[in-house]
Structure formats: structure tokens, C-alpha cells
PDB file of C-alpha atoms and ligand atoms in Angstrom:
ATOM      1  CA  MET E   1      38.387 -37.015  42.724  1.00  0.00           C
ATOM      2  CA  ASN E   2      39.285 -39.561  40.083  1.00  0.00           C
ATOM      3  CA  LYS E   3      39.104 -39.985  36.196  1.00  0.00           C
ATOM      4  CA  ARG E   4      35.803 -41.138  35.984  1.00  0.00           C
ATOM      5  CA  ASP E   5      34.008 -38.605  38.150  1.00  0.00           C
ATOM      6  CA  PHE E   6      35.689 -35.710  36.201  1.00  0.00           C
ATOM      7  CA  ILE E   7      33.803 -37.344  33.600  1.00  0.00           C
ATOM      8  CA  ALA E   8      30.685 -37.901  35.000  1.00  0.00           C
ATOM      9  CA  ILE E   9      30.496 -34.239  36.489  1.00  0.00           C
ATOM     10  CA  GLY E  10      31.703 -33.015  32.730  1.00  0.00           C
ATOM     11  CA  VAL E  11      28.590 -34.985  31.142  1.00  0.00           C
ATOM     12  CA  VAL E  12      26.602 -33.029  33.598  1.00  0.00           C
ATOM     13  CA  VAL E  13      27.831 -29.753  32.821  1.00  0.00           C
ATOM     14  CA  LEU E  14      27.489 -30.584  29.023  1.00  0.00           C
ATOM     15  CA  LEU E  15      23.941 -31.835  29.365  1.00  0.00           C
ATOM     16  CA  SER E  16      22.742 -28.648  31.449  1.00  0.00           C
ATOM     17  CA  VAL E  17      24.641 -26.022  28.657  1.00  0.00           C
ATOM     18  CA  LEU E  18      22.945 -28.060  25.988  1.00  0.00           C
ATOM     19  CA  GLY E  19      19.123 -27.814  27.797  1.00  0.00           C
ATOM     20  CA  PHE E  20      19.683 -24.220  28.482  1.00  0.00           C
ATOM     21  CA  VAL E  21      20.380 -23.250  24.952  1.00  0.00           C
ATOM     22  CA  PHE E  22      17.723 -25.190  23.913  1.00  0.00           C
ATOM     23  CA  PHE E  23      14.807 -23.629  26.104  1.00  0.00           C
ATOM     24  CA  ALA E  24      16.944 -20.291  25.003  1.00  0.00           C
ATOM     25  CA  LEU E  25      16.509 -20.940  21.273  1.00  0.00           C
ATOM     26  CA  LYS E  26      12.771 -22.075  22.122  1.00  0.00           C
ATOM     27  CA  GLY E  27      12.458 -19.083  23.923  1.00  0.00           C
ATOM     28  CA  SER E  28      13.145 -16.729  21.299  1.00  0.00           C
ATOM     29  CA  GLY E  29      11.568 -18.668  19.091  1.00  0.00           C
ATOM     30  CA  GLY E  30       7.625 -17.871  19.757  1.00  0.00           C
ATOM     31  CA  GLN E  31       8.244 -14.843  17.297  1.00  0.00           C
ATOM     32  CA  THR E  32       6.514 -15.608  13.536  1.00  0.00           C
ATOM     33  CA  VAL E  33       7.517 -13.913  10.549  1.00  0.00           C
ATOM     34  CA  LYS E  34       4.233 -13.216   8.552  1.00  0.00           C
ATOM     35  CA  ILE E  35       4.833 -12.131   4.569  1.00  0.00           C
ATOM     36  CA  SER E  36       1.980 -11.626   2.732  1.00  0.00           C
ATOM     37  CA  VAL E  37       1.847 -10.122  -1.000  1.00  0.00           C
ATOM     38  CA  GLY E  38      -1.414  -8.357  -1.229  1.00  0.00           C
ATOM     39  CA  ALA E  39      -4.375 -10.432   0.310  1.00  0.00           C
ATOM     40  CA  ARG E  40      -2.043 -13.642   0.274  1.00  0.00           C
ATOM     41  CA  VAL E  41      -0.228 -14.985   2.565  1.00  0.00           C
ATOM     42  CA  TYR E  42       3.279 -15.643   0.896  1.00  0.00           C
ATOM     43  CA  GLY E  43       4.340 -18.017   3.746  1.00  0.00           C
ATOM     44  CA  THR E  44       5.514 -17.994   7.594  1.00  0.00           C
ATOM     45  CA  TYR E  45       8.547 -18.691   9.008  1.00  0.00           C
ATOM     46  CA  PRO E  46      10.065 -18.780  12.457  1.00  0.00           C
ATOM     47  CA  LEU E  47      12.213 -15.438  13.709  1.00  0.00           C
ATOM     48  CA  SER E  48      14.845 -17.682  15.146  1.00  0.00           C
ATOM     49  CA  GLU E  49      15.561 -19.509  12.114  1.00  0.00           C
ATOM     50  CA  ASN E  50      18.177 -17.687   9.679  1.00  0.00           C
ATOM     51  CA  ARG E  51      17.089 -17.810   5.966  1.00  0.00           C
ATOM     52  CA  GLU E  52      17.036 -15.680   3.224  1.00  0.00           C
ATOM     53  CA  LEU E  53      13.606 -15.537   0.595  1.00  0.00           C
ATOM     54  CA  LYS E  54      13.497 -14.399  -2.508  1.00  0.00           C
ATOM     55  CA  ILE E  55       9.876 -13.304  -3.333  1.00  0.00           C
ATOM     56  CA  LYS E  56       9.220 -12.884  -6.648  1.00  0.00           C
ATOM     57  CA  THR E  57       5.543 -10.975  -7.821  1.00  0.00           C
ATOM     58  CA  ASP E  58       3.966  -9.647 -10.909  1.00  0.00           C
ATOM     59  CA  ALA E  59       5.147  -6.213 -10.135  1.00  0.00           C
ATOM     60  CA  GLY E  60       9.223  -7.213  -9.174  1.00  0.00           C
ATOM     61  CA  TYR E  61      11.199  -8.966  -6.190  1.00  0.00           C
ATOM     62  CA  ASN E  62      11.998  -8.522  -2.482  1.00  0.00           C
ATOM     63  CA  LEU E  63      15.452 -10.756  -1.156  1.00  0.00           C
ATOM     64  CA  VAL E  64      14.013 -10.847   2.672  1.00  0.00           C
ATOM     65  CA  GLU E  65      16.432 -12.430   5.082  1.00  0.00           C
ATOM     66  CA  ILE E  66      15.683 -13.345   8.865  1.00  0.00           C
ATOM     67  CA  LYS E  67      19.125 -13.305  10.531  1.00  0.00           C
ATOM     68  CA  ASN E  68      19.490 -13.383  14.330  1.00  0.00           C
ATOM     69  CA  GLY E  69      15.853 -12.639  15.633  1.00  0.00           C
ATOM     70  CA  ARG E  70      15.349  -9.584  13.473  1.00  0.00           C
ATOM     71  CA  VAL E  71      14.091  -9.807  10.111  1.00  0.00           C
ATOM     72  CA  PHE E  72      14.931  -6.959   6.802  1.00  0.00           C
ATOM     73  CA  VAL E  73      14.563  -6.389   3.228  1.00  0.00           C
ATOM     74  CA  LYS E  74      18.263  -7.155   2.022  1.00  0.00           C
ATOM     75  CA  ASP E  75      17.405  -6.205  -1.912  1.00  0.00           C
ATOM     76  CA  ALA E  76      14.312  -5.192  -4.073  1.00  0.00           C
ATOM     77  CA  ASP E  77      13.845  -3.843  -7.737  1.00  0.00           C
ATOM     78  CA  CYS E  78      11.290  -1.488  -6.487  1.00  0.00           C
ATOM     79  CA  LYS E  79      11.850   1.975  -7.247  1.00  0.00           C
ATOM     80  CA  ASP E  80      12.407   4.038  -4.131  1.00  0.00           C
ATOM     81  CA  LYS E  81      13.986   1.229  -2.172  1.00  0.00           C
ATOM     82  CA  SER E  82      11.938   2.336   0.896  1.00  0.00           C
ATOM     83  CA  CYS E  83      11.718  -1.260   2.244  1.00  0.00           C
ATOM     84  CA  VAL E  84      14.741  -1.841   2.305  1.00  0.00           C
ATOM     85  CA  LYS E  85      15.660   1.302   3.888  1.00  0.00           C
ATOM     86  CA  GLN E  86      13.198   0.855   6.504  1.00  0.00           C
ATOM     87  CA  GLY E  87      16.028  -1.906   7.816  1.00  0.00           C
ATOM     88  CA  GLU E  88      16.075  -4.497  10.526  1.00  0.00           C
ATOM     89  CA  ILE E  89      13.118  -4.943  12.738  1.00  0.00           C
ATOM     90  CA  SER E  90      12.440  -7.480  15.285  1.00  0.00           C
ATOM     91  CA  GLY E  91       8.940  -6.491  15.805  1.00  0.00           C
ATOM     92  CA  GLY E  92       6.207  -4.586  13.534  1.00  0.00           C
ATOM     93  CA  SER E  93       5.878  -4.555   9.716  1.00  0.00           C
ATOM     94  CA  ILE E  94       8.179  -3.189   6.856  1.00  0.00           C
ATOM     95  CA  VAL E  95       6.106  -2.498   3.974  1.00  0.00           C
ATOM     96  CA  CYS E  96       7.262  -2.396   0.214  1.00  0.00           C
ATOM     97  CA  LEU E  97       4.180  -0.242  -1.282  1.00  0.00           C
ATOM     98  CA  PRO E  98       5.123  -1.198  -4.941  1.00  0.00           C
ATOM     99  CA  HIS E  99       5.172  -4.843  -4.328  1.00  0.00           C
ATOM    100  CA  LYS E 100       2.848  -4.924  -2.121  1.00  0.00           C
ATOM    101  CA  LEU E 101       4.498  -6.715  -0.265  1.00  0.00           C
ATOM    102  CA  VAL E 102       4.006  -6.794   4.047  1.00  0.00           C
ATOM    103  CA  VAL E 103       6.770  -8.225   6.370  1.00  0.00           C
ATOM    104  CA  GLU E 104       4.921  -8.607   9.774  1.00  0.00           C
ATOM    105  CA  VAL E 105       6.756  -9.801  12.895  1.00  0.00           C
ATOM    106  CA  THR E 106       3.526 -11.353  15.194  1.00  0.00           C
ATOM    107  CA  GLY E 107       4.060 -12.034  18.539  1.00  0.00           C
ATOM    108  CA  GLU E 108       4.084 -14.914  21.102  1.00  0.00           C
ATOM    109  CA  GLY E 109       0.974 -16.690  20.868  1.00  0.00           C
ATOM    110  CA  ASP E 110      -0.384 -15.284  17.654  1.00  0.00           C
ATOM    111  CA  PHE E 111      -1.087 -19.037  15.722  1.00  0.00           C
ATOM    112  CA  ASP E 112      -4.556 -17.768  14.750  1.00  0.00           C
ATOM    113  CA  ALA E 113      -2.896 -15.668  12.417  1.00  0.00           C
ATOM    114  CA  VAL E 114      -0.695 -18.259  10.916  1.00  0.00           C
ATOM    115  CA  ALA E 115      -3.594 -21.160  10.795  1.00  0.00           C
ATOM    116  CA  ARG E 116      -5.750 -18.635   8.715  1.00  0.00           C
TER     117      ARG E 116
HETATM  118 ZN1  LIG W   1      10.640  -2.137  -2.132  1.00  0.00          ZN
END
């Protein structure tokens, strides 16, 4: 086996690894985080992308973090902080009653909810 063969095999291996990573990320990217305040949808975000969202309402603020396929309320200035205590979720919802904030993880193929 000469050097050129070795490089060719290396490229094939690299491409298949990248392909695997791509599909693995895509596969877990079907879930969506929907954040709503009262009756208003604040926004929808893919669960697969890490981000931090500071949501300000008339009642106060919530710091929502999406990290590694999970979502949680990192900080809030509500009185009971029950939304913070609800911890990380990868399904279901977190509710902050004083701020009328709902963080909801919707499953794959639930695109109607996003379009509405
Ligand atoms: Zn709260």
C-alpha cells in the first residue's frame, strides 16, 4: 500500500464520519422548542442548536437555555422560581405561572404547531 492509497482511504473514512455526524445531528434535530408568553408564540427553535434566550415580559424575565438537546430555565426573576426548579427537559414543558411563560418541546413532524 503506497502513500496515495493511504490518503484515499483516509478521505473516504473522513467523509463517512462527517456523513454520520451530519445524519446524527439531523436525526436529533427533529424536535422543536416552542416558547410562548400568554397566548402569543414568542418563537420556535430547534432543540439541537445550543442557544440562550432572554425573554422579557411585563412581569419580568426568564433566561432560557437550550443545551445539548435539553432545555431549561437558567434564571428568572419570578417569586417562586418554580420554572428554574423544574430543571432540564427533553420533552414536555416548563411553565412559569407568574410570567405566563411556557417552554414546550414538540416532537418530530409537529410542524403544524410551528406554522400556526
Ligand atoms: Zn418562573
